[in-house]
Each structure stands twice: as structure tokens, then as C-alpha cells.
mmCIF file of C-alpha atoms and ligand atoms in Angstrom:
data_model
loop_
_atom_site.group_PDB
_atom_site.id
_atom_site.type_symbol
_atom_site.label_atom_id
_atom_site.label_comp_id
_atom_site.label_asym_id
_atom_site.label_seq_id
_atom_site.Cartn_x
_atom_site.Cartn_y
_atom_site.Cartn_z
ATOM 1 C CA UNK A 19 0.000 0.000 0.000
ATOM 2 C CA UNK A 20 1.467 3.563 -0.951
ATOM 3 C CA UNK A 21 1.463 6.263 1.301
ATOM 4 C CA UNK A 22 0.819 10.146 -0.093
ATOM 5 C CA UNK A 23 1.963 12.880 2.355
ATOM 6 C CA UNK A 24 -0.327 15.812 1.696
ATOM 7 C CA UNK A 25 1.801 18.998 2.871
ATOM 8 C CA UNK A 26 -1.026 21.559 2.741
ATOM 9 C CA UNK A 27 -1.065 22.143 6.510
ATOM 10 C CA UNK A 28 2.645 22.846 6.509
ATOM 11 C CA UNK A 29 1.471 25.901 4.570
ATOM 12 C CA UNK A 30 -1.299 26.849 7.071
ATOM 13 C CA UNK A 31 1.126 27.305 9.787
ATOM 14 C CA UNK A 32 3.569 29.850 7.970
ATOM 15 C CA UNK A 33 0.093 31.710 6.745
ATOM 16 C CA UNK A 34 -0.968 32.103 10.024
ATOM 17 C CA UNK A 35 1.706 34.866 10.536
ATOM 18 C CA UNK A 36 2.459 35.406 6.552
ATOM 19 C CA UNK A 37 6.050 34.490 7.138
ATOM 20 C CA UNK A 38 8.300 32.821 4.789
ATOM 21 C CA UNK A 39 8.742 29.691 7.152
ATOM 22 C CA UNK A 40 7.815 26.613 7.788
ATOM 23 C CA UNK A 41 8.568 25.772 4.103
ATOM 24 C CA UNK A 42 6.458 23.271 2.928
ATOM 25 C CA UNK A 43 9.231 22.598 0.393
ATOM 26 C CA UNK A 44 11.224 21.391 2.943
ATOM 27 C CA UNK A 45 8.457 19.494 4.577
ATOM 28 C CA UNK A 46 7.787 17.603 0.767
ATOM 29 C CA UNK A 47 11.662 16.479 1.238
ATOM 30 C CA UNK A 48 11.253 15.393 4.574
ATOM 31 C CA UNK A 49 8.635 13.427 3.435
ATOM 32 C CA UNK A 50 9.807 11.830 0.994
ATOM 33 C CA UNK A 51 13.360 11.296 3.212
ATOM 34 C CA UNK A 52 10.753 9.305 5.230
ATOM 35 C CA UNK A 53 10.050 6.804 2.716
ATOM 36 C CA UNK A 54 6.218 7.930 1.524
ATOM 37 C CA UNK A 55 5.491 7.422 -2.021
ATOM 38 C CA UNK A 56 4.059 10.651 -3.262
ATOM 39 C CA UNK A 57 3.296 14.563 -2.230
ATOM 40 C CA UNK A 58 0.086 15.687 -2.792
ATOM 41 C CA UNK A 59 -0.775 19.623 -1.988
ATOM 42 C CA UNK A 60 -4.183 20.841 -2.904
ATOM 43 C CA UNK A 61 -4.051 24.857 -5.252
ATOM 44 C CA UNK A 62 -7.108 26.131 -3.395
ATOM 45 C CA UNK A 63 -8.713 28.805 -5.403
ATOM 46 C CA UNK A 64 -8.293 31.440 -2.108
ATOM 47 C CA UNK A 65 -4.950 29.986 -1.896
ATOM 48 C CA UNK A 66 -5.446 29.790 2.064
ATOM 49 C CA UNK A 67 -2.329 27.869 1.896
ATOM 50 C CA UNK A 68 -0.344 26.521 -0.284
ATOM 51 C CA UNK A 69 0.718 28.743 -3.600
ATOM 52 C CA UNK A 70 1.569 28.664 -7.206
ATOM 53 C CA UNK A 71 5.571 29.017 -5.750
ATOM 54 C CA UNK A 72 5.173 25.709 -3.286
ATOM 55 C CA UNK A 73 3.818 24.098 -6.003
ATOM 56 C CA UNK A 74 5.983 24.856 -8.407
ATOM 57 C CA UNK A 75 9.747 24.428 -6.418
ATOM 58 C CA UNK A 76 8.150 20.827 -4.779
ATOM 59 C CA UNK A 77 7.411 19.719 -8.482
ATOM 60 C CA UNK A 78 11.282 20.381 -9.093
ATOM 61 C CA UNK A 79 12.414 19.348 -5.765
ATOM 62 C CA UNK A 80 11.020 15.878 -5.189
ATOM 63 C CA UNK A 81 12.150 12.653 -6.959
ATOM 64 C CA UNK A 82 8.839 10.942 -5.863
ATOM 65 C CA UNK A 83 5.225 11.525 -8.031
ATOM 66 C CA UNK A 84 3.182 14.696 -7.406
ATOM 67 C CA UNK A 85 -0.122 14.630 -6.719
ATOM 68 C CA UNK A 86 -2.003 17.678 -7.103
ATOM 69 C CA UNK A 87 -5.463 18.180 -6.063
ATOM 70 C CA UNK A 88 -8.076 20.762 -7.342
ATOM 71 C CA UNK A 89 -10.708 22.302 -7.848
ATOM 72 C CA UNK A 90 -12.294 22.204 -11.870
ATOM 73 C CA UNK A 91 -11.752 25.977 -11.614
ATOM 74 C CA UNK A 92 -10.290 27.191 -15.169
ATOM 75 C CA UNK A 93 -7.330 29.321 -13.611
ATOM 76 C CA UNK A 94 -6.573 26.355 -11.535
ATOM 77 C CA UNK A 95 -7.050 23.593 -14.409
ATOM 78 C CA UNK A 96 -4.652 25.710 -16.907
ATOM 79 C CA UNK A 97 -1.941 25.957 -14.023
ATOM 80 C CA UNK A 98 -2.234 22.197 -13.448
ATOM 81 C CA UNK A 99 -1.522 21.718 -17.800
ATOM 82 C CA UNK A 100 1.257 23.878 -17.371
ATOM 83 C CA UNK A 101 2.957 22.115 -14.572
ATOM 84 C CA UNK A 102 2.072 18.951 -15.605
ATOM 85 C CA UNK A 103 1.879 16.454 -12.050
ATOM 86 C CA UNK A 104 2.053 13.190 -11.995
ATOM 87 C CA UNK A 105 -1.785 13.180 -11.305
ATOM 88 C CA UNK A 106 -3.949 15.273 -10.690
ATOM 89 C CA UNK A 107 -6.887 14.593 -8.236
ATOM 90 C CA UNK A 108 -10.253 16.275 -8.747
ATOM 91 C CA UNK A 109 -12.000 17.709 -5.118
ATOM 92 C CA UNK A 110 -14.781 19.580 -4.895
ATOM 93 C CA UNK A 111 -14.177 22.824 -2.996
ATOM 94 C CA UNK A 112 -16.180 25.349 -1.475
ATOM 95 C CA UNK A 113 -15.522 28.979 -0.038
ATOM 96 C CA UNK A 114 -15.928 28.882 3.306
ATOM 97 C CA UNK A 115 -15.354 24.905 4.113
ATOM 98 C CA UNK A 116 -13.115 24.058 6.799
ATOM 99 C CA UNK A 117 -11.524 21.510 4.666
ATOM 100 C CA UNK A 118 -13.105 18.797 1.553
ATOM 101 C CA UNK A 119 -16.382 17.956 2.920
ATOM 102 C CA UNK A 120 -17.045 15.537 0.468
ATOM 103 C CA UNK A 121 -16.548 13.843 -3.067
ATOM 104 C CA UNK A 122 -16.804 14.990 -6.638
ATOM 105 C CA UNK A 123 -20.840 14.615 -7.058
ATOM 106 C CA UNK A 124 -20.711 13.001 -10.380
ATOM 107 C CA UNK A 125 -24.206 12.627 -10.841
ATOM 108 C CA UNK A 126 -24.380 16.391 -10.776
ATOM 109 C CA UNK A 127 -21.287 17.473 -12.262
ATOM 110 C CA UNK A 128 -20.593 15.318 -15.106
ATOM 111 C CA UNK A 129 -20.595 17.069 -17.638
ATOM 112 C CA UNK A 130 -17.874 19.979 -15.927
ATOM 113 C CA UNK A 131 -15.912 17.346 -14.864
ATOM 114 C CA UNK A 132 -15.790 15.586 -18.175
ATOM 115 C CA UNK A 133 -14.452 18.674 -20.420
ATOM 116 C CA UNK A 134 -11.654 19.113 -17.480
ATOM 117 C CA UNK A 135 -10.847 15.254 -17.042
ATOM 118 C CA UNK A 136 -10.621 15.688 -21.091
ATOM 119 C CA UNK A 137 -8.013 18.596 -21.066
ATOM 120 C CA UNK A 138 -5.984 16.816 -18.333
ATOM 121 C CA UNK A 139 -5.346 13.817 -20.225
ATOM 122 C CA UNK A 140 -4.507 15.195 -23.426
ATOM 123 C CA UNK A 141 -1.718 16.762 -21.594
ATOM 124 C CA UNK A 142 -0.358 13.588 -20.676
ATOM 125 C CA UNK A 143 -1.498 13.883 -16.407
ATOM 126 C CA UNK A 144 -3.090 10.838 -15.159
ATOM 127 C CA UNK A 145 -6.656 11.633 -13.258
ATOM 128 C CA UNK A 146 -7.892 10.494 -9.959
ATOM 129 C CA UNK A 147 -11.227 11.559 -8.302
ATOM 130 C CA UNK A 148 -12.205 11.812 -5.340
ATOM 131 C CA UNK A 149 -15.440 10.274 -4.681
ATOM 132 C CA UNK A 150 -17.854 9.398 -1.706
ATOM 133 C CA UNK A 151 -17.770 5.440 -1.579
ATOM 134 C CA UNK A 152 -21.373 4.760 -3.608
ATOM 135 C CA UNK A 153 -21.569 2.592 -6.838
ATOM 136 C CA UNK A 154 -23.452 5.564 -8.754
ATOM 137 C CA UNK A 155 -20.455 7.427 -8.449
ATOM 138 C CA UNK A 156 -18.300 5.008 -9.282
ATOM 139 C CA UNK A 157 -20.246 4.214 -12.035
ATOM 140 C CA UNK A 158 -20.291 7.828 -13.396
ATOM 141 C CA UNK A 159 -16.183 7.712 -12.747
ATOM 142 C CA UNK A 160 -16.288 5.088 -15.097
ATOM 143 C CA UNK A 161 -18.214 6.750 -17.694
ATOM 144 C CA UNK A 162 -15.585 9.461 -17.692
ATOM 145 C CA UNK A 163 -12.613 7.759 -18.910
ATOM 146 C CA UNK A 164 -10.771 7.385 -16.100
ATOM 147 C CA UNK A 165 -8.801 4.496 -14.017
ATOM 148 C CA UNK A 166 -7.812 5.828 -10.321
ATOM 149 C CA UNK A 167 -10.871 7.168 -7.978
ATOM 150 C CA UNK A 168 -10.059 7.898 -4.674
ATOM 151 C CA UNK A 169 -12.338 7.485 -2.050
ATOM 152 C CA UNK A 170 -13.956 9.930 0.617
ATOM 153 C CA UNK A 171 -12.597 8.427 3.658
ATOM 154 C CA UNK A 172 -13.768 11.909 6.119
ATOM 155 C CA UNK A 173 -17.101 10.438 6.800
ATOM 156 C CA UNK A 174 -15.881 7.262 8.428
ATOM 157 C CA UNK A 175 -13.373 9.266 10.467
ATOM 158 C CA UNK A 176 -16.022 11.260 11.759
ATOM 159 C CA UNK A 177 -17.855 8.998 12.906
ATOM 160 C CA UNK A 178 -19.440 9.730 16.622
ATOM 161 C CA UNK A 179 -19.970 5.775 17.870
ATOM 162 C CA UNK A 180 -19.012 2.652 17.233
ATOM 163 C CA UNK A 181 -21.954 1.449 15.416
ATOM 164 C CA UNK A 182 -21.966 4.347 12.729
ATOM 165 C CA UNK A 183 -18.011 3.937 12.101
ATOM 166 C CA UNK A 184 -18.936 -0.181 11.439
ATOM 167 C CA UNK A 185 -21.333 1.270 8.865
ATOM 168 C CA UNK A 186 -19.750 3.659 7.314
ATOM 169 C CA UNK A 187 -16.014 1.575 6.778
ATOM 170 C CA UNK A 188 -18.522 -1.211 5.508
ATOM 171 C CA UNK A 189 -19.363 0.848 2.697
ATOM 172 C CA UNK A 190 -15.894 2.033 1.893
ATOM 173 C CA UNK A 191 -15.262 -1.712 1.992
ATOM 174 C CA UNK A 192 -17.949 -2.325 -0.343
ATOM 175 C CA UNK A 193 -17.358 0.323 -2.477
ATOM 176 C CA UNK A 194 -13.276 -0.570 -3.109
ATOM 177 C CA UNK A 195 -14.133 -4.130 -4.303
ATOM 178 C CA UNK A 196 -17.087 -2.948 -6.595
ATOM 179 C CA UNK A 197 -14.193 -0.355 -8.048
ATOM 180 C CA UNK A 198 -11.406 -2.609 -7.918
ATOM 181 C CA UNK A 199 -13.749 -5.079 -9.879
ATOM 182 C CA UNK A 200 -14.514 -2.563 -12.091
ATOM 183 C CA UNK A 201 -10.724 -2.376 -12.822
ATOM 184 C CA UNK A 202 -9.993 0.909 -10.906
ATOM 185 C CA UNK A 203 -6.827 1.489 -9.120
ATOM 186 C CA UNK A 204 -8.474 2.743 -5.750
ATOM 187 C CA UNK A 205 -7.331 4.833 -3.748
ATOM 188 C CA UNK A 206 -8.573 6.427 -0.284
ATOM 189 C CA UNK A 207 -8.307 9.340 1.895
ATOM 190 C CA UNK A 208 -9.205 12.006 4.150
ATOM 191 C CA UNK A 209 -9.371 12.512 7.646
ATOM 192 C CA UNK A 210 -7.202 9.376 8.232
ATOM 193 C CA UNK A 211 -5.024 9.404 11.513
ATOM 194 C CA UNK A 212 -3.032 6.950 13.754
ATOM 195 C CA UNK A 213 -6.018 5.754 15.106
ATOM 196 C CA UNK A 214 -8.283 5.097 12.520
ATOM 197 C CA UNK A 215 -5.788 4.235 9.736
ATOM 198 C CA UNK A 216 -5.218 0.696 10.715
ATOM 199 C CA UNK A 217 -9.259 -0.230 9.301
ATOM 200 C CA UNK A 218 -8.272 1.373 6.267
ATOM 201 C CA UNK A 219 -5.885 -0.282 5.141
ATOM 202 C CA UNK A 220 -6.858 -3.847 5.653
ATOM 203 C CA UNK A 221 -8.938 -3.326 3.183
ATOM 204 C CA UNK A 222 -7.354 -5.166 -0.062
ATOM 205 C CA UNK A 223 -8.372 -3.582 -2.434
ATOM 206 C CA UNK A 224 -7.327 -0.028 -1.468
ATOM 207 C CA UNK A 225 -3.942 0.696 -2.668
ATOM 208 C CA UNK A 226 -3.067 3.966 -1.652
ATOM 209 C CA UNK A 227 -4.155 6.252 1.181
ATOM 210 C CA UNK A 228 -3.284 10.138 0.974
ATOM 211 C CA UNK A 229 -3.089 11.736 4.297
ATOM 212 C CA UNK A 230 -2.143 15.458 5.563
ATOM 213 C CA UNK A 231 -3.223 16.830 8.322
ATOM 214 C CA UNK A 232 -2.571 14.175 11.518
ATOM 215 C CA UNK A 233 0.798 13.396 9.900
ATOM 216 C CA UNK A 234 1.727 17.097 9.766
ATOM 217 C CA UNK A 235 0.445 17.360 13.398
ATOM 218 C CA UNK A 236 2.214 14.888 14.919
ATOM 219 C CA UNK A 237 5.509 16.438 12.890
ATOM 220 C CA UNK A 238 4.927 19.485 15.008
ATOM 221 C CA UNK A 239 5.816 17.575 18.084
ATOM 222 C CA UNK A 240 8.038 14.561 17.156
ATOM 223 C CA UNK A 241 9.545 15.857 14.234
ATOM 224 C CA UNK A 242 8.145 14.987 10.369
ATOM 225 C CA UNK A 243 10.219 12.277 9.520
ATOM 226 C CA UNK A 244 9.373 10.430 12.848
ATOM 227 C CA UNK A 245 5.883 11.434 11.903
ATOM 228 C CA UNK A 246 5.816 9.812 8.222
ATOM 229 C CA UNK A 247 7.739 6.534 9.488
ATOM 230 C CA UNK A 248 5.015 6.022 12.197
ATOM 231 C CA UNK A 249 2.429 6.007 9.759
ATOM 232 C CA UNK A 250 4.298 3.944 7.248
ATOM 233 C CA UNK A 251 4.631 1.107 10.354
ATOM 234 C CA UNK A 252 1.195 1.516 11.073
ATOM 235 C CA UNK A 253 -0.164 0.753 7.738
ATOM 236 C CA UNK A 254 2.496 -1.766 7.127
ATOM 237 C CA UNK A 255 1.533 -3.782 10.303
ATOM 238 C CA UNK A 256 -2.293 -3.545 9.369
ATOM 239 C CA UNK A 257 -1.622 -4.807 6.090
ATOM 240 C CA UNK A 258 -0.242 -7.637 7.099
ATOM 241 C CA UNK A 259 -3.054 -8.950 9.245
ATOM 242 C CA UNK A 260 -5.227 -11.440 7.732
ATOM 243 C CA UNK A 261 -9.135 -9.796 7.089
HETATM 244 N N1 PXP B 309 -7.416 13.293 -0.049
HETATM 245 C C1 PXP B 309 -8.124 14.342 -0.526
HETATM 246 C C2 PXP B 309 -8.806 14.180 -1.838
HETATM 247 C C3 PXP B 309 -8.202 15.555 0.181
HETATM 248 O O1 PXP B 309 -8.923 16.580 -0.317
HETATM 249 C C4 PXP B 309 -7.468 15.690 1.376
HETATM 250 C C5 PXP B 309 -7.457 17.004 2.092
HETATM 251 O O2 PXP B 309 -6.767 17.955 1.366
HETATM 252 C C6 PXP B 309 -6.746 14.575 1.836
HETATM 253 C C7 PXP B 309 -6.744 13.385 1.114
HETATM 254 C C8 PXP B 309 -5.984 14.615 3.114
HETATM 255 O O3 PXP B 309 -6.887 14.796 4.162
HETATM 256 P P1 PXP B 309 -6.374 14.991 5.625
HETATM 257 O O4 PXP B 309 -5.610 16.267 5.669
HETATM 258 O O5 PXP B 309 -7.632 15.029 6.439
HETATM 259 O O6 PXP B 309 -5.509 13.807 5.945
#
């Protein structure tokens, strides 16, 4: 299973005071010093964090792929031809979220997403999108062309009891071996942390998870390399254990 730091938060810290430090550029090398197997930073269109510059220097920097997610905004989508990641991973995004609150709605979007999933791959950038774990979207993912989704992990790490996380990591279960069957390379994330990873990735068919901010936490105290080898062990012991 491959591990994606996402850096974003690296980026919230140094605009909390508009300084030139902590560098997330440094941060994307510490990362990958760490052993994970990609960066992924999300251009948001207020560029609350992370900017055109971070973007640019960690594309240069790192030896690992870059994943870059974003919005289907056209600024955004024209930056992402130019630069030309790795992948790119589709979010929705909203003004005045906290953070992703959910997938790509395909059933509502399809035709949007389409025209940019279109542009992206005839610039040679392989797509992902990220998805709430239901067959209709998966099914719509498929319409589009594509072969990576990545699915909305934030609702099962919500989750207020026992009984509603057991529902909700049934249907990302459910959901990975529909997509896997369906010949996706799946992917999951969001809101994943030390705790709650371990569910995740027992899960088979799931072959990458993409995590930011309770890595990038946990950096602030025991340092980011420490931080990124944790998690690596963690998922690395979970996948071992038979489901
Ligand atoms: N995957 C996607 C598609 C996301 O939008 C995000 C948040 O930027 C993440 C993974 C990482 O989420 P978190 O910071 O909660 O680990």
C-alpha cells in the first residue's frame, strides 16, 4: 500500500503569521526522506495555503510523483496543464469549508468534470477523483474515462460511535471491491489518523491512502520524519493482518 503525504497544513502554519517559514518545500523532502510514495498539496482557489511558488519548487524538488489536487476551476485547471503532475486529483471545494467535505458529485457534475478530465489527459497527467464510496459514483467515474478514484474516507473518520463507524467503513469496503472489480486502481483518503488508519488499510483492495493533516500534526511535536515513518509502520503492520 502507498502512502501520499499531503503537505497543505505545513502551509497553514507559515500563513498564520504570513512568514516565509515553515517551508512546505522542505516538509515535501522530509517526506519523501521518510520513505512515503508521493506529495500531494491541494491549489485552493483562495490559496489559504499553499501557492503557485510551493507548487511549483516541490514539483522540481522531489524525486517521488506529485499529486495535485483541485478544484475544476479554469485558472486552476490551466496551471495544473502547465505544470504537468504526476496526477492530478479532482475535489470539490467550497468557499468557506473548513476543509473537503465531500466527493466529486458526479451525478451532478458530469458534464464539468468531463471537459476538465478531457483537457488533463490530453496533456499527458493521469486523473484520480475523489469520490464518496457509492456505486453511482463510481459508475459515473467510469463513464468518464478514467482508471484511479479515490475514495472519501472523512465520513468514516467522523464517525461519533461505534456502530456508525462499522457502517460507514462497511461501505468504503464495499465500495473498493465494486471499483477494484470494475478495474480501478483505488485509492482512499481524508481525515485518516493513527487511530483510525489501521481499518483502512486492511482493506485489499485499497492501494493507496493520501493523508495530511494528523501526519503534519504529529511532525509538530516529534519531528516529520518520525511522523511519516510512524504512519508507514502503522499501515504496514495492518496490512499484514489477515481480514
Ligand atoms: N485526499 C483528498 C482528496 C483531500 O482533499 C485531502 C485534504 O486535502 C486529503 C486526502 C488529506 O486529508 P487529511 O488532511 O484530512 O488527511
Amino acid at each position: 500500500m502507498k502512502l501520499g503525504v499531503n503537505i497543505d497544513h505545513i502551509a497553514t502554519l507559515r500563513e498564520a503569521r504570513k512568514t516565509i517559514y515553515p517551508d512546505p518545500v522542505v516538509g515535501a523532502l522530509l517526506a519523501e526522506y521518510a520513505g512515503c510514495d508521493s506529495i500531494v498539496a491541494h491549489l485552493r482557489e483562495d490559496r489559504r495555503h499553499i501557492k503557485e511558488r510551493d507548487i511549483i519548487l516541490i514539483r522540481k524538488a522531489i524525486c517521488i510523483p506529485f499529486n495535485l489536487e483541485m478544484s475544476t476551476n479554469k485558472e486552476i485547471v490551466a496551471f495544473a496543464c502547465n505544470l504537468k503532475p504526476h496526477k492530478a486529483t479532482l475535489v470539490p471545494e467550497r468557499r468557506r469549508e473548513l476543509t473537503t467535505e465531500g466527493g466529486l458529485d458526479l451525478v451532478t457534475y458530469y458534464s464539468k468534470v468531463k471537459k476538465v478530465v478531457d483537457k488533463l489527459k490530453r496533456e499527458g497527467i493521469e486523473v484520480s477523483i475523489f469520490i464518496d464510496p457509492s456505486k453511482s459514483q463510481i459508475n459515473r467515474a467510469k463513464r468518464l474515462g478514467i482508471n484511479i478514484i479515490e475514495l472519501n474516507t472523512g465520513r468514516y473518520s467522523e464517525s461519533k460511535s461505534k456502530k456508525e463507524r462499522k457502517g460507514r467503513l462497511a461501505k468504503i469496503k464495499e465500495a473498493a471491491k465494486y471499483a477494484k472489480k470494475e478495474g480501478f486502481f483505488v485509492a482512499g483518503g481524508h481525515g485518516l489518523n493513527y487511530e483510525n488508519v489501521g481499518e483502512i488499510a486492511r482493506i485489499r483492495e485499497i492501494e493507496e491512502l493520501n493523508i495530511g493533516h494528523a501526519i503534519i500534526s504529529r511532525g509538530v511535536f516529534v519531528g516529520l520524519v518520525s511522523a511519516v515513518e510512524e504512519m508507514i509502520e502503522i499501515i504496514r503492520k495492518n496490512r499484514r493482518l489477515k481480514t
